[in-house]
Amino acid sequence: MHKSLRQDELAATELPDFAVVTGTNGSGKTHLLEMLSSALFGDRRDEPLLRTTPVHFVGAGDLLHLTNPSAVHLSGQVTDGGHQLQRGLAALAEQLRQEPTIEGPEPLSLRKRVATAAVEDGIITYEAMSQLLARTLGDPWELPPTALASFAPLAGAQMNPFADNIGLIFRNWLQAHLLNDLQELRAARGQDSYVRSPEQMRVLIGPPPWEVFNLTLHEVGLPFEVTAPPDLLDPYSVNAELIRTAADGPTAAPASRLRMEDLSSGERTLLGLALVLLNITATGMTPRVPSMVVLDEPDATLHPSMVKNLVTMLQNVFCQRFGVRVVLTTHSPSTVALAPPESIILMSREGPRLRPVSTDTALAALTVGIPTLSVRSENRRQVFVEAPFDERAYTTMWALLGNRLNTPITPVFIASGGDATTEGRSGGNTAVKNFVRRLREAGSRTAVGIVDRDNSEGSPDGIFQLQGRYAIENLLLDPLLLGVRLVNIGAVTMDQLGVPINTTTHQLIREHCQQLVDHICTSLDMADGETRDVLYLGGQTARVPSMLLNLQGHDLNDRVLHRFGKLHRDRGASPYGHLTAIFHTTVREYPEAVPQALLELFASVTR
């Protein structure tokens, strides 16, 4: 019966880019995934070097299998890249000679046709081919392998992103630097050479891949790191180690070294996801990125505390960053509860087979026959806030950061006035205090409120404020958080900050925090006067002008919009759209840039 899903039923349902399909056993979820994996979906990507395949099916346990102790290789063997590249280019040239030239006003030469085909086939990256063509006026396939060797590490073969390529990626990066060193030696001897500067090398092959992988492990929520492999003294192999990071940083003690068999099944599943992301993002490689990934119960081995990391990574990185559609099936109430409400699809045996439903409806379908499942009201906190904007902001940021507190209490943020479309940020202070006072007088001890700072003395019982900030605008427009947003939309450049142009945003936050803060405050004419030390969730501290923290929220907002005009593109029809972009996007992608004061506020309202 579960095999009875028809193509017309599937076609009649428009699945969101991130879809969580749930339902009882026998409703046909696995059959749905089989149908999707056999369908053809168009290429949704604009980047020509990230080649797409239609659909990739990830069965139950496939991510676990990817980290099988016998499958993961933190080592890579080197092939003779120069000869391999020369043979590939020569074969393409021979093939294209036999094909008729496409007529046109400017027919392509064989040289350009071979170059284009080589990039399209993943024999060499666009960047490497561009430099190769600029280096020689002749046909590149006629060059000796020794002349092609320095381009070979950038000639990544087509990779399956759902296979283990970590050793190969590490090796390619190291070999590229080794060959560049050899070119420097040739130049010192007066021989023909092509030496790239450190900046050119970073543009071509990116930062060290083990640093990228470790950032991904952090995003997935795993307390692991991969050690930097030793210098490539042996040009034919490379080795690295997986270690568990201590609370105060990584340690190289023997006890911290990990083997795959040391990891839980849940840890191995998330590690497999991190490997997939490394394959997709590796510079100089050419992965075939699927337009859709369908996953059959990837959460089967995960503790509920790990499910949120899985959902966040699939939605934020696969869907939003790489444009890959994701469909996953689940029987887990935890996964349904943590999934975005708009992503939930219920599959039934009868009636409409696939239909969008609310979280509560999906949970009810999964928990039929379990009448004792309930949410204890004493573990909920009604948190009244001044306006609908505050409600949306705090609700979103709690969903992103609340698990850091490890509390059983769940706050429910409620606007004290306005409706769902209200954007105003004034007039709710008194209403919040009145709501909380009346509820507490009636015996409720779980009702609390968050208000902006005003001129009144002290705060009534159950009323909290953002410590050291006038209002929520002073948090969202914190110079570090605002600076990260401005960097990401191109309103502030690395050159303006005086840092290397290839600095990643995560590196900027960790290593150049004060420079970014100072630049933003100077741009806002707030750099002078008293400062306060502000602690951020990434552990870094910056000196922030007290004026910025204490200015009335709407005045600070007006000043920021006047100085940074590019923020207006985030506003759309909403006067607070630029602030929404910060808590929806910047806080989600760069939580280490969020002031610690927000987490302290959440801790206060959930006590």
mmCIF file of C-alpha atoms in Angstrom, residues 279-555:
data_model
loop_
_atom_site.group_PDB
_atom_site.id
_atom_site.type_symbol
_atom_site.label_atom_id
_atom_site.label_comp_id
_atom_site.label_asym_id
_atom_site.label_seq_id
_atom_site.Cartn_x
_atom_site.Cartn_y
_atom_site.Cartn_z
ATOM 1 C CA ASN A 279 34.016 18.418 -0.639
ATOM 2 C CA ILE A 280 31.643 21.107 -1.915
ATOM 3 C CA THR A 281 33.695 24.074 -0.719
ATOM 4 C CA ALA A 282 37.215 22.834 -1.512
ATOM 5 C CA THR A 283 38.917 25.389 -3.750
ATOM 6 C CA GLY A 284 40.750 23.870 -6.688
ATOM 7 C CA MET A 285 38.506 20.820 -6.757
ATOM 8 C CA THR A 286 35.450 20.392 -8.964
ATOM 9 C CA PRO A 287 32.672 18.646 -7.041
ATOM 10 C CA ARG A 288 29.428 17.736 -8.725
ATOM 11 C CA VAL A 289 26.929 19.538 -6.545
ATOM 12 C CA PRO A 290 23.453 18.007 -6.731
ATOM 13 C CA SER A 291 20.484 20.257 -7.369
ATOM 14 C CA MET A 292 18.549 18.222 -4.810
ATOM 15 C CA VAL A 293 19.533 15.967 -1.911
ATOM 16 C CA VAL A 294 16.951 13.529 -0.575
ATOM 17 C CA LEU A 295 17.701 11.958 2.802
ATOM 18 C CA ASP A 296 15.938 8.971 4.288
ATOM 19 C CA GLU A 297 15.835 9.397 8.089
ATOM 20 C CA PRO A 298 19.286 10.969 8.545
ATOM 21 C CA ASP A 299 18.336 11.647 12.173
ATOM 22 C CA ALA A 300 17.898 7.971 13.055
ATOM 23 C CA THR A 301 21.196 7.845 14.985
ATOM 24 C CA LEU A 302 21.040 11.337 16.470
ATOM 25 C CA HIS A 303 20.310 12.386 20.029
ATOM 26 C CA PRO A 304 17.733 15.228 20.066
ATOM 27 C CA SER A 305 20.490 17.654 21.085
ATOM 28 C CA MET A 306 22.246 16.883 17.769
ATOM 29 C CA VAL A 307 19.115 17.105 15.622
ATOM 30 C CA LYS A 308 19.073 20.898 15.757
ATOM 31 C CA ASN A 309 22.621 21.017 14.375
ATOM 32 C CA LEU A 310 21.589 18.716 11.529
ATOM 33 C CA VAL A 311 18.504 20.775 10.637
ATOM 34 C CA THR A 312 20.379 24.079 10.860
ATOM 35 C CA MET A 313 23.244 22.865 8.674
ATOM 36 C CA LEU A 314 20.976 21.399 5.989
ATOM 37 C CA GLN A 315 18.827 24.516 5.789
ATOM 38 C CA ASN A 316 21.439 27.252 6.187
ATOM 39 C CA VAL A 317 24.379 25.756 4.328
ATOM 40 C CA PHE A 318 22.981 23.329 1.758
ATOM 41 C CA CYS A 319 19.829 25.308 0.876
ATOM 42 C CA GLN A 320 20.742 28.931 1.446
ATOM 43 C CA ARG A 321 24.486 28.965 0.784
ATOM 44 C CA PHE A 322 24.765 26.436 -2.058
ATOM 45 C CA GLY A 323 21.259 26.502 -3.522
ATOM 46 C CA VAL A 324 20.703 22.767 -3.022
ATOM 47 C CA ARG A 325 17.126 21.674 -2.361
ATOM 48 C CA VAL A 326 16.805 19.261 0.564
ATOM 49 C CA VAL A 327 14.032 16.774 1.273
ATOM 50 C CA LEU A 328 14.322 14.542 4.329
ATOM 51 C CA THR A 329 11.983 12.048 5.929
ATOM 52 C CA THR A 330 11.687 11.493 9.646
ATOM 53 C CA HIS A 331 9.699 9.682 12.316
ATOM 54 C CA SER A 332 11.240 11.798 15.068
ATOM 55 C CA PRO A 333 9.025 14.278 16.959
ATOM 56 C CA SER A 334 12.229 16.110 17.941
ATOM 57 C CA THR A 335 13.132 16.743 14.311
ATOM 58 C CA VAL A 336 9.619 17.947 13.499
ATOM 59 C CA ALA A 337 9.582 20.242 16.529
ATOM 60 C CA LEU A 338 12.942 21.774 15.572
ATOM 61 C CA ALA A 339 12.218 22.143 11.852
ATOM 62 C CA PRO A 340 11.037 25.487 10.438
ATOM 63 C CA PRO A 341 7.206 25.470 10.502
ATOM 64 C CA GLU A 342 6.974 26.241 6.779
ATOM 65 C CA SER A 343 9.064 23.159 5.935
ATOM 66 C CA ILE A 344 6.808 20.469 7.416
ATOM 67 C CA ILE A 345 4.962 18.145 5.026
ATOM 68 C CA LEU A 346 2.649 15.402 6.315
ATOM 69 C CA MET A 347 2.315 12.239 4.242
ATOM 70 C CA SER A 348 -0.834 10.164 4.695
ATOM 71 C CA ARG A 349 -2.072 6.842 3.381
ATOM 72 C CA GLU A 350 -5.385 8.293 2.227
ATOM 73 C CA GLY A 351 -6.799 11.626 1.140
ATOM 74 C CA PRO A 352 -4.274 14.281 0.149
ATOM 75 C CA ARG A 353 -1.079 12.242 0.222
ATOM 76 C CA LEU A 354 1.246 15.213 0.718
ATOM 77 C CA ARG A 355 0.162 18.423 2.419
ATOM 78 C CA PRO A 356 1.823 21.240 4.359
ATOM 79 C CA VAL A 357 0.765 21.188 8.013
ATOM 80 C CA SER A 358 1.571 22.993 11.233
ATOM 81 C CA THR A 359 4.104 21.658 13.699
ATOM 82 C CA ASP A 360 1.336 20.718 16.135
ATOM 83 C CA THR A 361 -0.583 18.754 13.477
ATOM 84 C CA ALA A 362 2.527 16.809 12.476
ATOM 85 C CA LEU A 363 3.414 16.039 16.090
ATOM 86 C CA ALA A 364 -0.132 14.858 16.748
ATOM 87 C CA ALA A 365 0.098 12.468 13.782
ATOM 88 C CA LEU A 366 3.396 11.055 15.046
ATOM 89 C CA THR A 367 2.250 10.627 18.638
ATOM 90 C CA VAL A 368 -1.101 8.900 18.095
ATOM 91 C CA GLY A 369 -1.439 6.281 20.834
ATOM 92 C CA ILE A 370 0.964 8.087 23.179
ATOM 93 C CA PRO A 371 -1.494 10.146 25.230
ATOM 94 C CA THR A 372 1.004 10.773 28.033
ATOM 95 C CA LEU A 373 3.280 12.870 25.833
ATOM 96 C CA SER A 374 2.887 16.466 26.945
ATOM 97 C CA VAL A 375 4.705 19.717 27.550
ATOM 98 C CA ARG A 376 4.869 20.736 31.198
ATOM 99 C CA SER A 377 3.555 24.269 31.604
ATOM 100 C CA GLU A 378 6.010 25.007 34.415
ATOM 101 C CA ASN A 379 8.783 24.694 31.826
ATOM 102 C CA ARG A 380 7.321 27.525 29.742
ATOM 103 C CA ARG A 381 7.890 31.222 30.324
ATOM 104 C CA GLN A 382 5.582 33.896 28.982
ATOM 105 C CA VAL A 383 7.936 36.730 28.064
ATOM 106 C CA PHE A 384 6.121 39.946 27.166
ATOM 107 C CA VAL A 385 7.977 42.349 24.890
ATOM 108 C CA GLU A 386 7.163 45.823 23.632
ATOM 109 C CA ALA A 387 6.271 45.227 19.963
ATOM 110 C CA PRO A 388 5.767 42.533 17.306
ATOM 111 C CA PHE A 389 9.249 43.295 15.953
ATOM 112 C CA ASP A 390 10.766 42.463 19.351
ATOM 113 C CA GLU A 391 8.723 39.257 19.452
ATOM 114 C CA ARG A 392 10.071 38.109 16.085
ATOM 115 C CA ALA A 393 13.639 39.104 16.891
ATOM 116 C CA TYR A 394 13.810 37.436 20.297
ATOM 117 C CA THR A 395 11.968 34.315 19.099
ATOM 118 C CA THR A 396 14.376 33.853 16.203
ATOM 119 C CA MET A 397 17.499 34.491 18.257
ATOM 120 C CA TRP A 398 16.325 32.149 21.016
ATOM 121 C CA ALA A 399 15.844 29.398 18.412
ATOM 122 C CA LEU A 400 19.403 30.001 17.199
ATOM 123 C CA LEU A 401 21.190 30.449 20.516
ATOM 124 C CA GLY A 402 18.991 29.079 23.292
ATOM 125 C CA ASN A 403 20.608 25.633 23.304
ATOM 126 C CA ARG A 404 23.796 27.247 24.649
ATOM 127 C CA LEU A 405 22.080 27.664 28.027
ATOM 128 C CA ASN A 406 21.196 23.978 28.443
ATOM 129 C CA THR A 407 17.965 24.854 30.259
ATOM 130 C CA PRO A 408 14.660 22.931 30.234
ATOM 131 C CA ILE A 409 12.790 26.249 30.232
ATOM 132 C CA THR A 410 11.317 27.463 26.931
ATOM 133 C CA PRO A 411 10.441 31.164 26.644
ATOM 134 C CA VAL A 412 7.416 32.194 24.583
ATOM 135 C CA PHE A 413 7.830 35.806 23.485
ATOM 136 C CA ILE A 414 4.575 37.779 23.249
ATOM 137 C CA ALA A 415 4.142 41.309 21.910
ATOM 138 C CA SER A 416 2.224 43.509 24.330
ATOM 139 C CA GLY A 417 0.536 45.503 21.580
ATOM 140 C CA GLY A 418 0.046 45.898 17.839
ATOM 141 C CA ASP A 419 -0.676 43.167 15.338
ATOM 142 C CA ALA A 420 1.422 40.883 13.183
ATOM 143 C CA THR A 421 2.139 43.649 10.680
ATOM 144 C CA THR A 422 3.064 46.320 13.207
ATOM 145 C CA GLU A 423 6.643 47.498 12.893
ATOM 146 C CA GLY A 424 6.574 50.220 15.521
ATOM 147 C CA ARG A 425 9.051 50.079 18.372
ATOM 148 C CA SER A 426 7.568 52.569 20.808
ATOM 149 C CA GLY A 427 4.836 52.764 23.408
ATOM 150 C CA GLY A 428 4.996 49.189 24.705
ATOM 151 C CA ASN A 429 7.078 49.747 27.824
ATOM 152 C CA THR A 430 4.147 50.560 30.098
ATOM 153 C CA ALA A 431 1.968 47.826 28.590
ATOM 154 C CA VAL A 432 4.612 45.161 29.284
ATOM 155 C CA LYS A 433 4.942 46.226 32.899
ATOM 156 C CA ASN A 434 1.159 46.247 33.372
ATOM 157 C CA PHE A 435 0.711 42.776 31.833
ATOM 158 C CA VAL A 436 3.417 41.249 34.007
ATOM 159 C CA ARG A 437 2.213 43.005 37.171
ATOM 160 C CA ARG A 438 -1.401 41.852 36.733
ATOM 161 C CA LEU A 439 -0.434 38.260 35.926
ATOM 162 C CA ARG A 440 1.879 38.088 38.918
ATOM 163 C CA GLU A 441 -0.778 39.571 41.183
ATOM 164 C CA ALA A 442 -3.094 36.807 39.925
ATOM 165 C CA GLY A 443 -0.569 34.181 41.025
ATOM 166 C CA SER A 444 1.498 33.528 37.888
ATOM 167 C CA ARG A 445 5.228 33.398 38.572
ATOM 168 C CA THR A 446 6.160 32.393 35.025
ATOM 169 C CA ALA A 447 5.218 35.696 33.378
ATOM 170 C CA VAL A 448 8.136 38.056 32.802
ATOM 171 C CA GLY A 449 8.846 40.997 30.523
ATOM 172 C CA ILE A 450 11.648 42.629 28.547
ATOM 173 C CA VAL A 451 11.601 46.406 28.128
ATOM 174 C CA ASP A 452 13.864 49.127 26.807
ATOM 175 C CA ARG A 453 15.745 51.149 29.364
ATOM 176 C CA ASP A 454 13.923 54.332 30.428
ATOM 177 C CA ASN A 455 14.454 57.000 33.040
ATOM 178 C CA SER A 456 12.525 55.245 35.802
ATOM 179 C CA GLU A 457 14.318 54.075 38.914
ATOM 180 C CA GLY A 458 14.856 50.318 39.024
ATOM 181 C CA SER A 459 12.720 47.603 37.427
ATOM 182 C CA PRO A 460 9.554 45.996 38.822
ATOM 183 C CA ASP A 461 9.554 42.325 39.760
ATOM 184 C CA GLY A 462 9.771 40.132 36.651
ATOM 185 C CA ILE A 463 10.910 42.937 34.324
ATOM 186 C CA PHE A 464 14.295 42.635 32.605
ATOM 187 C CA GLN A 465 16.434 44.793 30.349
ATOM 188 C CA LEU A 466 19.399 44.226 28.065
ATOM 189 C CA GLN A 467 22.225 44.990 30.456
ATOM 190 C CA GLY A 468 24.412 47.798 29.212
ATOM 191 C CA ARG A 469 22.166 48.557 26.202
ATOM 192 C CA TYR A 470 19.337 51.015 25.794
ATOM 193 C CA ALA A 471 17.182 48.828 23.524
ATOM 194 C CA ILE A 472 17.211 45.892 21.143
ATOM 195 C CA GLU A 473 18.469 48.180 18.344
ATOM 196 C CA ASN A 474 21.640 48.754 20.365
ATOM 197 C CA LEU A 475 22.156 44.981 20.356
ATOM 198 C CA LEU A 476 21.393 44.321 16.683
ATOM 199 C CA LEU A 477 23.419 47.382 15.652
ATOM 200 C CA ASP A 478 26.353 46.444 17.867
ATOM 201 C CA PRO A 479 29.429 47.536 15.865
ATOM 202 C CA LEU A 480 30.760 43.988 15.469
ATOM 203 C CA LEU A 481 27.429 42.451 14.454
ATOM 204 C CA LEU A 482 26.618 45.408 12.201
ATOM 205 C CA GLY A 483 30.131 45.337 10.767
ATOM 206 C CA VAL A 484 29.814 41.681 9.785
ATOM 207 C CA ARG A 485 26.538 42.437 7.989
ATOM 208 C CA LEU A 486 28.108 45.376 6.147
ATOM 209 C CA VAL A 487 31.081 43.254 5.072
ATOM 210 C CA ASN A 488 28.757 40.557 3.752
ATOM 211 C CA ILE A 489 26.740 43.005 1.622
ATOM 212 C CA GLY A 490 29.853 44.768 0.330
ATOM 213 C CA ALA A 491 29.347 48.046 2.190
ATOM 214 C CA VAL A 492 32.675 47.607 4.005
ATOM 215 C CA THR A 493 35.730 46.041 2.359
ATOM 216 C CA MET A 494 38.802 44.315 3.739
ATOM 217 C CA ASP A 495 40.934 47.076 2.210
ATOM 218 C CA GLN A 496 39.045 49.678 4.245
ATOM 219 C CA LEU A 497 39.699 47.646 7.383
ATOM 220 C CA GLY A 498 43.389 47.231 6.597
ATOM 221 C CA VAL A 499 43.295 43.424 6.672
ATOM 222 C CA PRO A 500 44.319 40.936 3.942
ATOM 223 C CA ILE A 501 41.733 40.889 1.156
ATOM 224 C CA ASN A 502 41.258 37.120 1.442
ATOM 225 C CA THR A 503 40.416 37.203 5.142
ATOM 226 C CA THR A 504 37.266 35.168 5.783
ATOM 227 C CA THR A 505 34.444 36.623 7.847
ATOM 228 C CA HIS A 506 35.068 34.117 10.636
ATOM 229 C CA GLN A 507 38.752 35.119 10.689
ATOM 230 C CA LEU A 508 37.765 38.787 10.707
ATOM 231 C CA ILE A 509 35.630 38.225 13.804
ATOM 232 C CA ARG A 510 38.277 36.174 15.608
ATOM 233 C CA GLU A 511 41.462 38.017 14.648
ATOM 234 C CA HIS A 512 40.449 41.578 13.718
ATOM 235 C CA CYS A 513 37.454 42.206 15.966
ATOM 236 C CA GLN A 514 38.664 45.558 17.336
ATOM 237 C CA GLN A 515 39.621 46.845 13.868
ATOM 238 C CA LEU A 516 36.104 46.202 12.588
ATOM 239 C CA VAL A 517 34.499 47.766 15.672
ATOM 240 C CA ASP A 518 36.722 50.851 15.412
ATOM 241 C CA HIS A 519 35.943 51.294 11.710
ATOM 242 C CA ILE A 520 32.182 51.166 12.292
ATOM 243 C CA CYS A 521 32.295 53.536 15.269
ATOM 244 C CA THR A 522 34.508 56.014 13.395
ATOM 245 C CA SER A 523 32.119 55.923 10.435
ATOM 246 C CA LEU A 524 29.247 56.749 12.810
ATOM 247 C CA ASP A 525 31.226 59.600 14.446
ATOM 248 C CA MET A 526 31.134 57.724 17.744
ATOM 249 C CA ALA A 527 34.787 56.805 18.190
ATOM 250 C CA ASP A 528 35.565 59.409 20.867
ATOM 251 C CA GLY A 529 34.701 59.377 24.541
ATOM 252 C CA GLU A 530 34.304 56.690 27.169
ATOM 253 C CA THR A 531 34.362 53.026 26.094
ATOM 254 C CA ARG A 532 33.200 49.755 27.632
ATOM 255 C CA ASP A 533 34.591 46.271 27.197
ATOM 256 C CA VAL A 534 32.015 44.106 25.411
ATOM 257 C CA LEU A 535 32.279 40.309 25.495
ATOM 258 C CA TYR A 536 31.031 38.292 22.505
ATOM 259 C CA LEU A 537 29.914 34.675 22.209
ATOM 260 C CA GLY A 538 33.095 33.823 20.309
ATOM 261 C CA GLY A 539 35.095 34.681 23.444
ATOM 262 C CA GLN A 540 36.646 37.876 22.069
ATOM 263 C CA THR A 541 36.357 41.283 23.754
ATOM 264 C CA ALA A 542 36.214 44.709 22.093
ATOM 265 C CA ARG A 543 36.152 48.274 23.404
ATOM 266 C CA VAL A 544 32.856 49.859 22.329
ATOM 267 C CA PRO A 545 31.949 53.537 22.853
ATOM 268 C CA SER A 546 29.414 53.986 25.649
ATOM 269 C CA MET A 547 27.581 56.492 23.450
ATOM 270 C CA LEU A 548 26.651 53.761 20.970
ATOM 271 C CA LEU A 549 25.380 51.477 23.728
ATOM 272 C CA ASN A 550 23.336 54.165 25.482
ATOM 273 C CA LEU A 551 21.889 56.156 22.577
ATOM 274 C CA GLN A 552 18.112 55.750 22.175
ATOM 275 C CA GLY A 553 17.468 52.869 19.825
ATOM 276 C CA HIS A 554 15.618 54.752 17.089
ATOM 277 C CA ASP A 555 18.269 57.510 17.086
#
